Short mmCIF file of C-alpha atoms in Angstrom, two decimals:
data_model
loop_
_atom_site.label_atom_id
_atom_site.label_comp_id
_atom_site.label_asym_id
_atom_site.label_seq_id
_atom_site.Cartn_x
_atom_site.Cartn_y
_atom_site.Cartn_z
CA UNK A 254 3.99 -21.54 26.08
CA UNK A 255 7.17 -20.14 25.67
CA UNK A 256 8.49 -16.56 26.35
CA UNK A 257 9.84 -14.93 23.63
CA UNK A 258 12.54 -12.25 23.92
CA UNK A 259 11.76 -8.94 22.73
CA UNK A 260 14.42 -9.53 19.94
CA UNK A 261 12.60 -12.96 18.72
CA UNK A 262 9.30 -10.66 18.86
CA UNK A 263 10.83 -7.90 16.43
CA UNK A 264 12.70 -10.46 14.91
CA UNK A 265 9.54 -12.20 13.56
CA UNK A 266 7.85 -9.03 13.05
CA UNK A 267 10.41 -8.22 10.50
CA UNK A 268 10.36 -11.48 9.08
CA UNK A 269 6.59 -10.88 8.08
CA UNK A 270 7.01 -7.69 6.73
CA UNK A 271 9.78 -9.07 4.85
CA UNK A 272 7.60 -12.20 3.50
CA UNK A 273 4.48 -10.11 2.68
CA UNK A 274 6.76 -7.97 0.72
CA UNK A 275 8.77 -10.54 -1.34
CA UNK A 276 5.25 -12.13 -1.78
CA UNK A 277 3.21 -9.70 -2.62
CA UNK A 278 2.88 -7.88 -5.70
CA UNK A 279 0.63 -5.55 -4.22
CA UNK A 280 2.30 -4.68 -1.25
CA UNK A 281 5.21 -3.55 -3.46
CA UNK A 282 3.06 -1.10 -5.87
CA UNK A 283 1.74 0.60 -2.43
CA UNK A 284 5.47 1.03 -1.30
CA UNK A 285 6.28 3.00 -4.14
CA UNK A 286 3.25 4.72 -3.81
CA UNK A 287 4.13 5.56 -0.17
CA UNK A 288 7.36 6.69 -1.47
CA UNK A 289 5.87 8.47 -4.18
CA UNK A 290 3.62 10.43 -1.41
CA UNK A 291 6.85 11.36 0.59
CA UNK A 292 8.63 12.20 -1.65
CA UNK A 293 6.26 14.88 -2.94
CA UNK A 294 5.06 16.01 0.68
CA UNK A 295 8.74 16.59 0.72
CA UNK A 296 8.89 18.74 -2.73
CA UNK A 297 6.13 20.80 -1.68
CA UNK A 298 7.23 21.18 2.09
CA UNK A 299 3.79 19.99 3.20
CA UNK A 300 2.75 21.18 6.78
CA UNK A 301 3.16 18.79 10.22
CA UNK A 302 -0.88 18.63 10.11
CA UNK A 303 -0.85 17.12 6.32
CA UNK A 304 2.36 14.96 6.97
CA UNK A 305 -0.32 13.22 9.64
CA UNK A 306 -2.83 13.25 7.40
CA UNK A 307 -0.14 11.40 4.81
CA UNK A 308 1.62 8.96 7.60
CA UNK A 309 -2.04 7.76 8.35
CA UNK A 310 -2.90 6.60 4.73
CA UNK A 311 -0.20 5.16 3.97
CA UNK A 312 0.01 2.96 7.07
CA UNK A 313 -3.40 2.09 6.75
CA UNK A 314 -2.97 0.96 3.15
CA UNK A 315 0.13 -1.04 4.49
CA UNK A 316 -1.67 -2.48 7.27
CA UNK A 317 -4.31 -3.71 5.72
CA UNK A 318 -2.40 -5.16 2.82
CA UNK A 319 -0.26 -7.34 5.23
CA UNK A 320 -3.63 -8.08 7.44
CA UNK A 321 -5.07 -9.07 3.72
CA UNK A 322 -1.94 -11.98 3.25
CA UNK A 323 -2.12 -12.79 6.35
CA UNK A 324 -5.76 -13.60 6.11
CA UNK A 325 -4.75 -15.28 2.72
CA UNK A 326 -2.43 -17.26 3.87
CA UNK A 327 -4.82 -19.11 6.48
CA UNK A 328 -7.53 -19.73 4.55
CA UNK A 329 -5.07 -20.97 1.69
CA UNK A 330 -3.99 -23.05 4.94
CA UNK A 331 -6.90 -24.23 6.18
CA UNK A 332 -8.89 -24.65 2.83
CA UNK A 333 -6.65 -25.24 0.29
CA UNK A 334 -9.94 -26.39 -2.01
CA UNK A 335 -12.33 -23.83 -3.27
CA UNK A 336 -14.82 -22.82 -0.60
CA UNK A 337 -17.30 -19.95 -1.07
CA UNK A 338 -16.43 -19.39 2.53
CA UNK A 339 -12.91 -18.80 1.77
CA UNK A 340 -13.58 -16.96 -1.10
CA UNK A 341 -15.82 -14.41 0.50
CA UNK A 342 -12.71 -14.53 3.12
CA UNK A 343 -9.94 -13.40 0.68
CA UNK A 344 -12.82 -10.76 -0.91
CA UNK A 345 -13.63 -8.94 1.96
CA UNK A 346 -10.26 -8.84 3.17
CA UNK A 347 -9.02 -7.03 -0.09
CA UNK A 348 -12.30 -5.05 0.00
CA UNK A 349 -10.62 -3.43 3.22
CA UNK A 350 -7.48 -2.54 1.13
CA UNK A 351 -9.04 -1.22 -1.88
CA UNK A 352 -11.35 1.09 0.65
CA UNK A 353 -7.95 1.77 2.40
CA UNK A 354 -6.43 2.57 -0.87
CA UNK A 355 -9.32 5.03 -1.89
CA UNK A 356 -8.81 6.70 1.62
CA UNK A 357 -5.52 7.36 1.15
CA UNK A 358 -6.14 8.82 -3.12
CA UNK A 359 -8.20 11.02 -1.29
CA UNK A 360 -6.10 12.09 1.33
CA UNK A 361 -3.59 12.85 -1.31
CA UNK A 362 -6.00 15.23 -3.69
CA UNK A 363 -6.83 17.61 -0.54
CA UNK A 364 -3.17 17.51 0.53
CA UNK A 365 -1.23 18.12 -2.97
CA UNK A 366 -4.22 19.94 -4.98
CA UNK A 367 -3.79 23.14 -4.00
CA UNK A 368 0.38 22.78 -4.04
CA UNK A 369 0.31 21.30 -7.22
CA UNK A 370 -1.92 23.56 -8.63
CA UNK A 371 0.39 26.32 -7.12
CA UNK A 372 3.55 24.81 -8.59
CA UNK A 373 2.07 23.88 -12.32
CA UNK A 374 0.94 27.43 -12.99
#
């Protein structure tokens, strides 16, 4: 096997990240959402302990949206029929985003609540 240069390494790391986004709808939405989340954590000056709290969620939600195409794309690869096996596959793959997703919703309530509360009345 080959040995790749750390620049062909980050090269094709980028080039996923790049493909998963141009591909994927839902990859975009959580961007913005990510953005949305920074944005506000940097409107209401959140503290260092929250901003963890905030950095975690999203990346998970990112993660496991680009582990979810990945996982897509093989089994489109390698069964490009219908299987049940490669449906329950592609399920349980976006089952881990969507519980990703609801981790990070609730992240955000016990982070912004109270500031948002603060700053609305």
């Amino acid at each position: 096997m080959k040995k790749r240069s750390w620049g062909d390494v980050f090269r094709n790391a980028m080039e996923g990240l790049i493909e998963g986004f141009h591909t994927q709808r839902n990859l975009r939405v959580h961007t913005v959402c990510a953005a949305i989340a920074v944005a506000a954590g940097l409107f209401f000056h959140i503290s260092r302990t929250d901003w963890m709290f905030i950095c975690l969620a999203i990346a998970c939600v990112i993660i496991t949206e680009l582990l979810n195409t990945a996982i897509e794309f093989v089994v489109d690869l390698a069964s490009p029929e219908f299987h049940s096996l490669a449906k329950s596959a592609k399920d349980t793959a976006a089952g881990a985003v969507l519980l990703a997703a609801v981790f990070a919703v609730i992240i955000a309530i016990f982070v912004f609540w109270e500031p948002m509360i603060s700053w609305a009345f």
